[in-house]
Amino acid sequence: VAESLGDGTLRLWDPLGPRILRTIEPGELAPGGPCLRYSADGSRLAGIDSRGAIAVWDARTWATLASFPPLCPSATALAWLPSGVLAGGYEDGSVRLWDFERRDLLAAWPGSGAEVVDLSPTDDGAGLATLSSDGTLCHRSPGGSPESVLRVPTGRSTRDLRLALGGRAVLSDEEEGCVLTEPARGRRVALVERDLCRARTSHRDTVAVALPGDVIQIHDLARGETRTLCEVPLRGICSLAFSPSGEFLAAGSIGYEAALIEVPSGRVRVRGAPCDGVRPIACSPTGRWLGIGSGYAADAFVLSSAGRTVIPLFGHTRPISGIAFSEDERWVVTACRDGWLRT
């Protein structure tokens, strides 16, 4: 697990230990927080340091595998391509491709002058989508030539531009809320109005949002479809979490309740919870277990979603900030505001 702290420190954890494998101190990482990207197979982690250089670590031993030199301008975005090539976006809008194995610069593509804020391989894995701070969305062929250059409208209130749907769309925070823009189709959709979102979570191209009145909306960004679940009998939904497959959605409430929702059918199973303010919440891969923590007290539990089994998780001294299951459902890890991870 790679954890970025507010002061610029990067900590790399073995979550089953739990133990810290490596700590990178403030000053080594880029200002405002590092850009971190795992390779597709999870074997390498790339980041941008405070000089604007790109560093690559072995995600198993945490040894430094490569350091691509700092350039002027500095690197601002990263993406791994399916071929193993590392793409870097820079302050002047340019893009460079690095051969990780040979430590060579493969290509340098000029930019528009606006900072690159995000990179993503295209759906077919052959091309690269780049997004600049001025809203320019560019799709490039494997040779680097622009195949399409589109513009996403931006304003003074626009924040946090991010690519979605394999580089075809852009998610941004606007005055009207969280907005999805797909410029090639002329589509602009406000997924959630500002100040109406009670909780939200995402899984791949699906976003779930809790709205006032304990209504849950599920947005399928790939299909452009929205489903509304109006009959969720919880009092004050305050947390949401998908299972790893996206088949199940867990919901916690400010009351003593939690729910498991089967996403394809919309079926809801509600059960009592031994703590109030169920935040955070997690769902095991098969939907058999719910992991819950209290945002107000040092309480954490594992509940069976279909029965009455309650397993208390002891040892916390402050409110719970995170909870997660292992893939085989044998382990659960909790994060506590006392600074400890417990398994």
mmCIF file of C-alpha atoms in Angstrom:
data_model
loop_
_atom_site.group_PDB
_atom_site.id
_atom_site.type_symbol
_atom_site.label_atom_id
_atom_site.label_comp_id
_atom_site.label_asym_id
_atom_site.label_seq_id
_atom_site.Cartn_x
_atom_site.Cartn_y
_atom_site.Cartn_z
ATOM 1 C CA VAL A 1 0.000 0.000 0.000
ATOM 2 C CA ALA A 2 1.368 3.419 -0.968
ATOM 3 C CA GLU A 3 0.216 6.170 1.411
ATOM 4 C CA SER A 4 0.734 9.875 0.734
ATOM 5 C CA LEU A 5 0.624 12.059 3.854
ATOM 6 C CA GLY A 6 -0.335 15.721 3.977
ATOM 7 C CA ASP A 7 3.217 16.898 4.657
ATOM 8 C CA GLY A 8 4.584 15.265 1.489
ATOM 9 C CA THR A 9 5.837 12.063 3.138
ATOM 10 C CA LEU A 10 5.326 8.807 1.230
ATOM 11 C CA ARG A 11 4.988 5.638 3.334
ATOM 12 C CA LEU A 12 5.005 2.164 1.802
ATOM 13 C CA TRP A 13 3.250 -0.462 3.914
ATOM 14 C CA ASP A 14 3.033 -4.211 4.160
ATOM 15 C CA PRO A 15 -0.657 -4.286 5.264
ATOM 16 C CA LEU A 16 -0.522 -7.874 6.563
ATOM 17 C CA GLY A 17 2.374 -7.138 8.923
ATOM 18 C CA PRO A 18 1.465 -4.435 9.457
ATOM 19 C CA ARG A 19 4.828 -2.725 9.063
ATOM 20 C CA ILE A 20 6.310 0.224 7.227
ATOM 21 C CA LEU A 21 8.624 -0.956 4.449
ATOM 22 C CA ARG A 22 9.994 2.424 3.490
ATOM 23 C CA THR A 23 9.475 6.092 4.293
ATOM 24 C CA ILE A 24 10.322 8.858 1.825
ATOM 25 C CA GLU A 25 10.665 12.096 3.749
ATOM 26 C CA PRO A 26 9.115 15.489 2.879
ATOM 27 C CA GLY A 27 11.199 17.402 0.389
ATOM 28 C CA GLU A 28 11.879 14.361 -1.770
ATOM 29 C CA LEU A 29 8.408 14.404 -3.343
ATOM 30 C CA ALA A 30 6.758 16.933 -5.601
ATOM 31 C CA PRO A 31 5.089 19.901 -3.848
ATOM 32 C CA GLY A 32 1.370 19.468 -3.268
ATOM 33 C CA GLY A 33 1.612 15.689 -3.056
ATOM 34 C CA PRO A 34 3.225 13.120 -5.328
ATOM 35 C CA CYS A 35 1.803 11.670 -8.515
ATOM 36 C CA LEU A 36 1.914 7.913 -7.910
ATOM 37 C CA ARG A 37 1.165 5.213 -10.470
ATOM 38 C CA TYR A 38 1.428 1.429 -10.165
ATOM 39 C CA SER A 39 2.261 -0.603 -13.276
ATOM 40 C CA ALA A 40 -0.489 -2.870 -14.600
ATOM 41 C CA ASP A 41 1.004 -5.983 -12.958
ATOM 42 C CA GLY A 42 1.593 -4.179 -9.654
ATOM 43 C CA SER A 43 5.339 -4.879 -9.714
ATOM 44 C CA ARG A 44 6.514 -1.259 -10.019
ATOM 45 C CA LEU A 45 5.541 2.086 -8.537
ATOM 46 C CA ALA A 46 6.419 5.362 -10.268
ATOM 47 C CA GLY A 47 6.424 8.782 -8.622
ATOM 48 C CA ILE A 48 7.539 12.364 -9.199
ATOM 49 C CA ASP A 49 10.081 13.849 -6.792
ATOM 50 C CA SER A 50 10.557 17.455 -5.671
ATOM 51 C CA ARG A 51 13.017 18.140 -8.512
ATOM 52 C CA GLY A 52 10.493 17.106 -11.147
ATOM 53 C CA ALA A 53 12.350 13.854 -11.816
ATOM 54 C CA ILE A 54 10.568 10.514 -12.228
ATOM 55 C CA ALA A 55 11.565 7.687 -9.885
ATOM 56 C CA VAL A 56 10.566 4.020 -10.163
ATOM 57 C CA TRP A 57 10.580 1.569 -7.238
ATOM 58 C CA ASP A 58 10.238 -2.194 -7.059
ATOM 59 C CA ALA A 59 6.820 -2.652 -5.408
ATOM 60 C CA ARG A 60 7.977 -5.849 -3.638
ATOM 61 C CA THR A 61 11.409 -4.907 -2.292
ATOM 62 C CA TRP A 62 11.033 -1.086 -2.538
ATOM 63 C CA ALA A 63 14.464 -0.816 -4.067
ATOM 64 C CA THR A 64 14.941 2.100 -6.462
ATOM 65 C CA LEU A 65 14.933 0.659 -9.977
ATOM 66 C CA ALA A 66 15.376 3.828 -12.019
ATOM 67 C CA SER A 67 15.465 7.602 -11.812
ATOM 68 C CA PHE A 68 14.766 9.519 -14.979
ATOM 69 C CA PRO A 69 16.530 12.890 -14.825
ATOM 70 C CA PRO A 70 14.754 16.121 -13.878
ATOM 71 C CA LEU A 71 14.019 18.313 -16.836
ATOM 72 C CA CYS A 72 12.987 21.919 -17.222
ATOM 73 C CA PRO A 73 9.974 22.017 -17.088
ATOM 74 C CA SER A 74 9.147 19.504 -14.349
ATOM 75 C CA ALA A 75 7.047 16.353 -14.642
ATOM 76 C CA THR A 76 3.426 16.717 -13.447
ATOM 77 C CA ALA A 77 1.620 13.503 -14.500
ATOM 78 C CA LEU A 78 2.412 9.831 -15.070
ATOM 79 C CA ALA A 79 0.905 6.770 -16.777
ATOM 80 C CA TRP A 80 2.109 3.250 -17.500
ATOM 81 C CA LEU A 81 1.250 1.937 -20.979
ATOM 82 C CA PRO A 82 0.324 -1.751 -21.469
ATOM 83 C CA SER A 83 3.686 -2.283 -23.213
ATOM 84 C CA GLY A 84 5.537 -1.286 -20.014
ATOM 85 C CA VAL A 85 6.550 2.119 -21.375
ATOM 86 C CA LEU A 86 6.300 4.947 -18.817
ATOM 87 C CA ALA A 87 4.681 8.179 -20.061
ATOM 88 C CA GLY A 88 5.392 11.484 -18.321
ATOM 89 C CA GLY A 89 3.472 14.744 -18.746
ATOM 90 C CA TYR A 90 5.209 18.061 -18.064
ATOM 91 C CA GLU A 91 4.516 21.658 -17.036
ATOM 92 C CA ASP A 92 4.828 22.996 -20.601
ATOM 93 C CA GLY A 93 2.279 20.474 -21.942
ATOM 94 C CA SER A 94 4.887 18.184 -23.498
ATOM 95 C CA VAL A 95 4.875 14.381 -23.137
ATOM 96 C CA ARG A 96 7.879 12.072 -22.972
ATOM 97 C CA LEU A 97 7.955 8.301 -23.260
ATOM 98 C CA TRP A 98 10.587 6.408 -21.267
ATOM 99 C CA ASP A 99 11.761 2.842 -21.876
ATOM 100 C CA PHE A 100 11.906 1.557 -18.335
ATOM 101 C CA GLU A 101 13.999 -1.535 -19.107
ATOM 102 C CA ARG A 102 16.718 0.321 -21.034
ATOM 103 C CA ARG A 103 16.357 3.637 -19.126
ATOM 104 C CA ASP A 104 16.161 5.465 -22.462
ATOM 105 C CA LEU A 105 14.023 8.338 -23.722
ATOM 106 C CA LEU A 106 11.960 6.913 -26.576
ATOM 107 C CA ALA A 107 10.074 9.985 -27.715
ATOM 108 C CA ALA A 108 9.372 13.614 -26.825
ATOM 109 C CA TRP A 109 6.137 15.189 -28.035
ATOM 110 C CA PRO A 110 5.696 18.974 -27.898
ATOM 111 C CA GLY A 111 2.724 20.415 -26.051
ATOM 112 C CA SER A 112 0.380 23.382 -26.098
ATOM 113 C CA GLY A 113 2.047 25.239 -23.227
ATOM 114 C CA ALA A 114 -0.572 24.308 -20.615
ATOM 115 C CA GLU A 115 0.448 21.920 -17.824
ATOM 116 C CA VAL A 116 -0.443 18.234 -18.284
ATOM 117 C CA VAL A 117 -2.683 17.228 -15.351
ATOM 118 C CA ASP A 118 -3.522 13.632 -16.302
ATOM 119 C CA LEU A 119 -2.512 10.845 -18.693
ATOM 120 C CA SER A 120 -4.292 7.623 -19.608
ATOM 121 C CA PRO A 121 -3.873 4.813 -22.145
ATOM 122 C CA THR A 122 -6.748 4.712 -24.617
ATOM 123 C CA ASP A 123 -9.273 1.868 -24.491
ATOM 124 C CA ASP A 124 -7.396 -0.215 -27.059
ATOM 125 C CA GLY A 125 -4.108 0.296 -25.197
ATOM 126 C CA ALA A 126 -2.338 1.517 -28.339
ATOM 127 C CA GLY A 127 -2.666 5.275 -27.927
ATOM 128 C CA LEU A 128 -2.363 7.852 -25.165
ATOM 129 C CA ALA A 129 -4.839 10.465 -23.941
ATOM 130 C CA THR A 130 -3.478 13.658 -22.396
ATOM 131 C CA LEU A 131 -5.423 16.271 -20.430
ATOM 132 C CA SER A 132 -4.073 19.796 -19.869
ATOM 133 C CA SER A 133 -4.990 22.364 -17.242
ATOM 134 C CA ASP A 134 -6.730 24.534 -19.864
ATOM 135 C CA GLY A 135 -9.137 21.672 -20.682
ATOM 136 C CA THR A 136 -7.394 20.449 -23.848
ATOM 137 C CA LEU A 137 -8.027 16.719 -24.376
ATOM 138 C CA CYS A 138 -5.658 15.192 -26.927
ATOM 139 C CA HIS A 139 -5.624 11.620 -28.228
ATOM 140 C CA ARG A 140 -2.293 10.598 -29.708
ATOM 141 C CA SER A 141 -1.427 7.627 -31.907
ATOM 142 C CA PRO A 142 1.431 5.261 -30.958
ATOM 143 C CA GLY A 143 3.691 7.435 -33.129
ATOM 144 C CA GLY A 144 2.767 10.561 -31.195
ATOM 145 C CA SER A 145 0.779 12.433 -33.838
ATOM 146 C CA PRO A 146 -2.471 13.960 -32.518
ATOM 147 C CA GLU A 147 -5.458 12.016 -33.817
ATOM 148 C CA SER A 148 -7.954 14.367 -32.178
ATOM 149 C CA VAL A 149 -7.732 17.543 -30.131
ATOM 150 C CA LEU A 150 -10.853 18.528 -28.205
ATOM 151 C CA ARG A 151 -11.562 21.255 -25.696
ATOM 152 C CA VAL A 152 -13.423 20.800 -22.427
ATOM 153 C CA PRO A 153 -15.002 24.072 -21.200
ATOM 154 C CA THR A 154 -13.367 25.309 -17.994
ATOM 155 C CA GLY A 155 -13.978 28.308 -15.753
ATOM 156 C CA ARG A 156 -12.751 29.905 -12.567
ATOM 157 C CA SER A 157 -14.612 27.348 -10.458
ATOM 158 C CA THR A 158 -13.213 24.322 -12.314
ATOM 159 C CA ARG A 159 -11.124 22.077 -10.057
ATOM 160 C CA ASP A 160 -9.608 18.603 -10.073
ATOM 161 C CA LEU A 161 -9.656 17.684 -13.777
ATOM 162 C CA ARG A 162 -9.303 13.920 -14.274
ATOM 163 C CA LEU A 163 -9.602 11.573 -17.260
ATOM 164 C CA ALA A 164 -12.351 8.917 -17.340
ATOM 165 C CA LEU A 165 -13.686 6.221 -19.694
ATOM 166 C CA GLY A 166 -10.294 5.359 -21.159
ATOM 167 C CA GLY A 167 -9.461 8.980 -21.936
ATOM 168 C CA ARG A 168 -12.742 9.689 -23.750
ATOM 169 C CA ALA A 169 -14.211 11.853 -20.984
ATOM 170 C CA VAL A 170 -13.217 14.269 -18.216
ATOM 171 C CA LEU A 171 -14.467 14.445 -14.625
ATOM 172 C CA SER A 172 -14.279 17.850 -12.946
ATOM 173 C CA ASP A 173 -15.618 19.739 -9.951
ATOM 174 C CA GLU A 174 -17.696 22.717 -11.107
ATOM 175 C CA GLU A 175 -20.163 25.181 -9.582
ATOM 176 C CA GLU A 176 -23.034 22.820 -10.415
ATOM 177 C CA GLY A 177 -21.252 19.845 -8.807
ATOM 178 C CA CYS A 178 -19.324 16.832 -10.099
ATOM 179 C CA VAL A 179 -19.501 17.003 -13.913
ATOM 180 C CA LEU A 180 -18.735 14.406 -16.593
ATOM 181 C CA THR A 181 -17.842 15.881 -19.995
ATOM 182 C CA GLU A 182 -17.464 13.744 -23.115
ATOM 183 C CA PRO A 183 -16.499 16.314 -25.780
ATOM 184 C CA ALA A 184 -16.566 13.958 -28.789
ATOM 185 C CA ARG A 185 -20.276 13.314 -28.145
ATOM 186 C CA GLY A 186 -21.066 16.823 -26.946
ATOM 187 C CA ARG A 187 -22.221 15.378 -23.631
ATOM 188 C CA ARG A 188 -21.974 17.245 -20.331
ATOM 189 C CA VAL A 189 -23.735 15.738 -17.334
ATOM 190 C CA ALA A 190 -23.833 16.984 -13.733
ATOM 191 C CA LEU A 191 -23.678 13.720 -11.799
ATOM 192 C CA VAL A 192 -24.195 15.295 -8.398
ATOM 193 C CA GLU A 193 -25.223 18.826 -7.467
ATOM 194 C CA ARG A 194 -22.894 20.692 -5.156
ATOM 195 C CA ASP A 195 -23.704 20.309 -1.446
ATOM 196 C CA LEU A 196 -26.186 17.471 -2.122
ATOM 197 C CA CYS A 197 -23.711 14.612 -1.961
ATOM 198 C CA ARG A 198 -23.873 12.789 1.388
ATOM 199 C CA ALA A 199 -21.435 10.021 0.391
ATOM 200 C CA ARG A 200 -19.890 8.692 -2.800
ATOM 201 C CA THR A 201 -17.733 5.857 -4.043
ATOM 202 C CA SER A 202 -16.658 4.475 -7.406
ATOM 203 C CA HIS A 203 -15.675 1.228 -9.105
ATOM 204 C CA ARG A 204 -14.118 1.457 -12.564
ATOM 205 C CA ASP A 205 -16.697 3.368 -14.676
ATOM 206 C CA THR A 206 -19.461 3.240 -12.054
ATOM 207 C CA VAL A 207 -20.098 5.963 -9.474
ATOM 208 C CA ALA A 208 -22.531 5.587 -6.547
ATOM 209 C CA VAL A 209 -23.807 8.668 -4.727
ATOM 210 C CA ALA A 210 -26.013 9.072 -1.649
ATOM 211 C CA LEU A 211 -28.425 12.019 -1.820
ATOM 212 C CA PRO A 212 -30.746 13.633 0.732
ATOM 213 C CA GLY A 213 -33.727 11.464 1.608
ATOM 214 C CA ASP A 214 -31.550 8.319 1.674
ATOM 215 C CA VAL A 215 -31.697 7.945 -2.090
ATOM 216 C CA ILE A 216 -28.779 6.226 -3.834
ATOM 217 C CA GLN A 217 -27.949 6.938 -7.468
ATOM 218 C CA ILE A 218 -25.726 4.589 -9.467
ATOM 219 C CA HIS A 219 -24.165 6.195 -12.563
ATOM 220 C CA ASP A 220 -22.833 3.912 -15.310
ATOM 221 C CA LEU A 221 -20.460 6.347 -17.020
ATOM 222 C CA ALA A 222 -19.623 3.968 -19.872
ATOM 223 C CA ARG A 223 -23.272 3.523 -20.890
ATOM 224 C CA GLY A 224 -24.444 6.961 -19.827
ATOM 225 C CA GLU A 225 -27.162 5.424 -17.637
ATOM 226 C CA THR A 226 -28.349 6.355 -14.144
ATOM 227 C CA ARG A 227 -30.317 4.136 -11.768
ATOM 228 C CA THR A 228 -32.033 5.503 -8.682
ATOM 229 C CA LEU A 229 -32.636 3.327 -5.615
ATOM 230 C CA CYS A 230 -35.400 5.069 -3.657
ATOM 231 C CA GLU A 231 -36.274 2.281 -1.239
ATOM 232 C CA VAL A 232 -33.146 2.110 0.894
ATOM 233 C CA PRO A 233 -34.529 1.881 4.446
ATOM 234 C CA LEU A 234 -31.626 3.543 6.231
ATOM 235 C CA ARG A 235 -31.685 6.675 8.372
ATOM 236 C CA GLY A 236 -29.093 9.120 7.120
ATOM 237 C CA ILE A 237 -26.682 7.367 4.733
ATOM 238 C CA CYS A 238 -23.153 8.565 5.498
ATOM 239 C CA SER A 239 -20.847 5.993 3.840
ATOM 240 C CA LEU A 240 -20.736 3.867 0.672
ATOM 241 C CA ALA A 241 -18.292 1.246 -0.610
ATOM 242 C CA PHE A 242 -18.277 -1.193 -3.549
ATOM 243 C CA SER A 243 -17.029 -4.753 -3.263
ATOM 244 C CA PRO A 244 -13.866 -5.422 -5.339
ATOM 245 C CA SER A 245 -15.953 -6.859 -8.194
ATOM 246 C CA GLY A 246 -18.492 -4.032 -8.147
ATOM 247 C CA GLU A 247 -21.305 -6.581 -7.733
ATOM 248 C CA PHE A 248 -22.208 -5.403 -4.216
ATOM 249 C CA LEU A 249 -22.537 -1.968 -2.623
ATOM 250 C CA ALA A 250 -22.359 -1.461 1.141
ATOM 251 C CA ALA A 251 -24.047 1.512 2.817
ATOM 252 C CA GLY A 252 -23.717 2.781 6.387
ATOM 253 C CA SER A 253 -25.961 5.219 8.246
ATOM 254 C CA ILE A 254 -25.790 7.659 11.135
ATOM 255 C CA GLY A 255 -28.225 5.328 12.920
ATOM 256 C CA TYR A 256 -27.426 1.825 14.104
ATOM 257 C CA GLU A 257 -27.833 0.271 10.649
ATOM 258 C CA ALA A 258 -25.936 -0.929 7.602
ATOM 259 C CA ALA A 259 -27.104 -2.355 4.269
ATOM 260 C CA LEU A 260 -25.810 -4.598 1.490
ATOM 261 C CA ILE A 261 -27.123 -3.808 -2.001
ATOM 262 C CA GLU A 262 -26.880 -6.257 -4.892
ATOM 263 C CA VAL A 263 -26.045 -3.832 -7.711
ATOM 264 C CA PRO A 264 -27.448 -5.811 -10.696
ATOM 265 C CA SER A 265 -30.834 -6.518 -9.095
ATOM 266 C CA GLY A 266 -31.099 -3.607 -6.675
ATOM 267 C CA ARG A 267 -32.024 -5.985 -3.836
ATOM 268 C CA VAL A 268 -31.331 -4.481 -0.404
ATOM 269 C CA ARG A 269 -30.500 -6.366 2.791
ATOM 270 C CA VAL A 270 -30.550 -4.231 5.937
ATOM 271 C CA ARG A 271 -29.223 -5.326 9.280
ATOM 272 C CA GLY A 272 -28.615 -3.682 12.618
ATOM 273 C CA ALA A 273 -25.167 -2.376 13.504
ATOM 274 C CA PRO A 274 -23.718 -2.243 17.033
ATOM 275 C CA CYS A 275 -22.445 1.329 16.576
ATOM 276 C CA ASP A 276 -23.787 4.605 15.248
ATOM 277 C CA GLY A 277 -22.223 6.804 12.622
ATOM 278 C CA VAL A 278 -21.195 3.851 10.421
ATOM 279 C CA ARG A 279 -18.281 5.490 8.677
ATOM 280 C CA PRO A 280 -16.193 3.870 7.196
ATOM 281 C CA ILE A 281 -17.729 0.722 5.693
ATOM 282 C CA ALA A 282 -16.375 -2.092 3.505
ATOM 283 C CA CYS A 283 -17.838 -5.075 1.665
ATOM 284 C CA SER A 284 -16.016 -8.395 1.284
ATOM 285 C CA PRO A 285 -15.497 -9.764 -2.266
ATOM 286 C CA THR A 286 -18.426 -12.231 -2.084
ATOM 287 C CA GLY A 287 -20.741 -9.907 -0.174
ATOM 288 C CA ARG A 288 -20.786 -12.300 2.780
ATOM 289 C CA TRP A 289 -19.300 -9.838 5.273
ATOM 290 C CA LEU A 290 -19.605 -6.150 6.049
ATOM 291 C CA GLY A 291 -16.796 -4.340 7.835
ATOM 292 C CA ILE A 292 -17.883 -1.263 9.753
ATOM 293 C CA GLY A 293 -16.250 1.342 11.935
ATOM 294 C CA SER A 294 -17.574 4.208 14.002
ATOM 295 C CA GLY A 295 -16.656 7.731 13.044
ATOM 296 C CA TYR A 296 -17.372 8.812 16.612
ATOM 297 C CA ALA A 297 -15.872 6.099 18.825
ATOM 298 C CA ALA A 298 -13.097 3.469 18.894
ATOM 299 C CA ASP A 299 -15.446 0.715 17.672
ATOM 300 C CA ALA A 300 -15.050 -1.648 14.702
ATOM 301 C CA PHE A 301 -16.955 -4.819 13.799
ATOM 302 C CA VAL A 302 -17.387 -7.463 11.119
ATOM 303 C CA LEU A 303 -21.038 -8.371 10.419
ATOM 304 C CA SER A 304 -22.471 -11.233 8.395
ATOM 305 C CA SER A 305 -24.671 -9.677 5.724
ATOM 306 C CA ALA A 306 -27.311 -12.424 5.877
ATOM 307 C CA GLY A 307 -27.262 -13.589 9.521
ATOM 308 C CA ARG A 308 -26.772 -12.236 13.021
ATOM 309 C CA THR A 309 -23.059 -12.884 13.468
ATOM 310 C CA VAL A 310 -21.186 -9.929 14.969
ATOM 311 C CA ILE A 311 -17.389 -10.086 15.402
ATOM 312 C CA PRO A 312 -15.912 -7.207 17.427
ATOM 313 C CA LEU A 313 -12.460 -5.925 16.469
ATOM 314 C CA PHE A 314 -10.659 -4.857 19.647
ATOM 315 C CA GLY A 315 -7.606 -2.721 20.351
ATOM 316 C CA HIS A 316 -8.561 0.682 18.950
ATOM 317 C CA THR A 317 -8.083 3.813 21.016
ATOM 318 C CA ARG A 318 -9.611 6.421 18.710
ATOM 319 C CA PRO A 319 -12.318 6.567 15.962
ATOM 320 C CA ILE A 320 -11.895 4.358 12.894
ATOM 321 C CA SER A 321 -10.833 5.959 9.607
ATOM 322 C CA GLY A 322 -10.700 2.965 7.223
ATOM 323 C CA ILE A 323 -11.479 -0.742 6.885
ATOM 324 C CA ALA A 324 -10.838 -3.331 4.137
ATOM 325 C CA PHE A 325 -10.966 -7.111 3.465
ATOM 326 C CA SER A 326 -8.358 -9.344 1.851
ATOM 327 C CA GLU A 327 -9.338 -11.082 -1.394
ATOM 328 C CA ASP A 328 -9.731 -14.489 0.317
ATOM 329 C CA GLU A 329 -11.868 -12.926 3.113
ATOM 330 C CA ARG A 330 -9.577 -14.372 5.791
ATOM 331 C CA TRP A 331 -8.246 -10.998 6.914
ATOM 332 C CA VAL A 332 -9.639 -7.579 7.675
ATOM 333 C CA VAL A 333 -7.494 -4.494 8.233
ATOM 334 C CA THR A 334 -8.568 -1.344 10.066
ATOM 335 C CA ALA A 335 -7.040 2.119 10.060
ATOM 336 C CA CYS A 336 -7.446 4.104 13.274
ATOM 337 C CA ARG A 337 -6.935 7.796 13.981
ATOM 338 C CA ASP A 338 -4.283 6.859 16.536
ATOM 339 C CA GLY A 339 -2.005 6.225 13.534
ATOM 340 C CA TRP A 340 -2.104 2.396 13.625
ATOM 341 C CA LEU A 341 -3.167 -0.229 11.084
ATOM 342 C CA ARG A 342 -4.480 -3.414 12.716
ATOM 343 C CA THR A 343 -5.256 -6.809 11.152
#
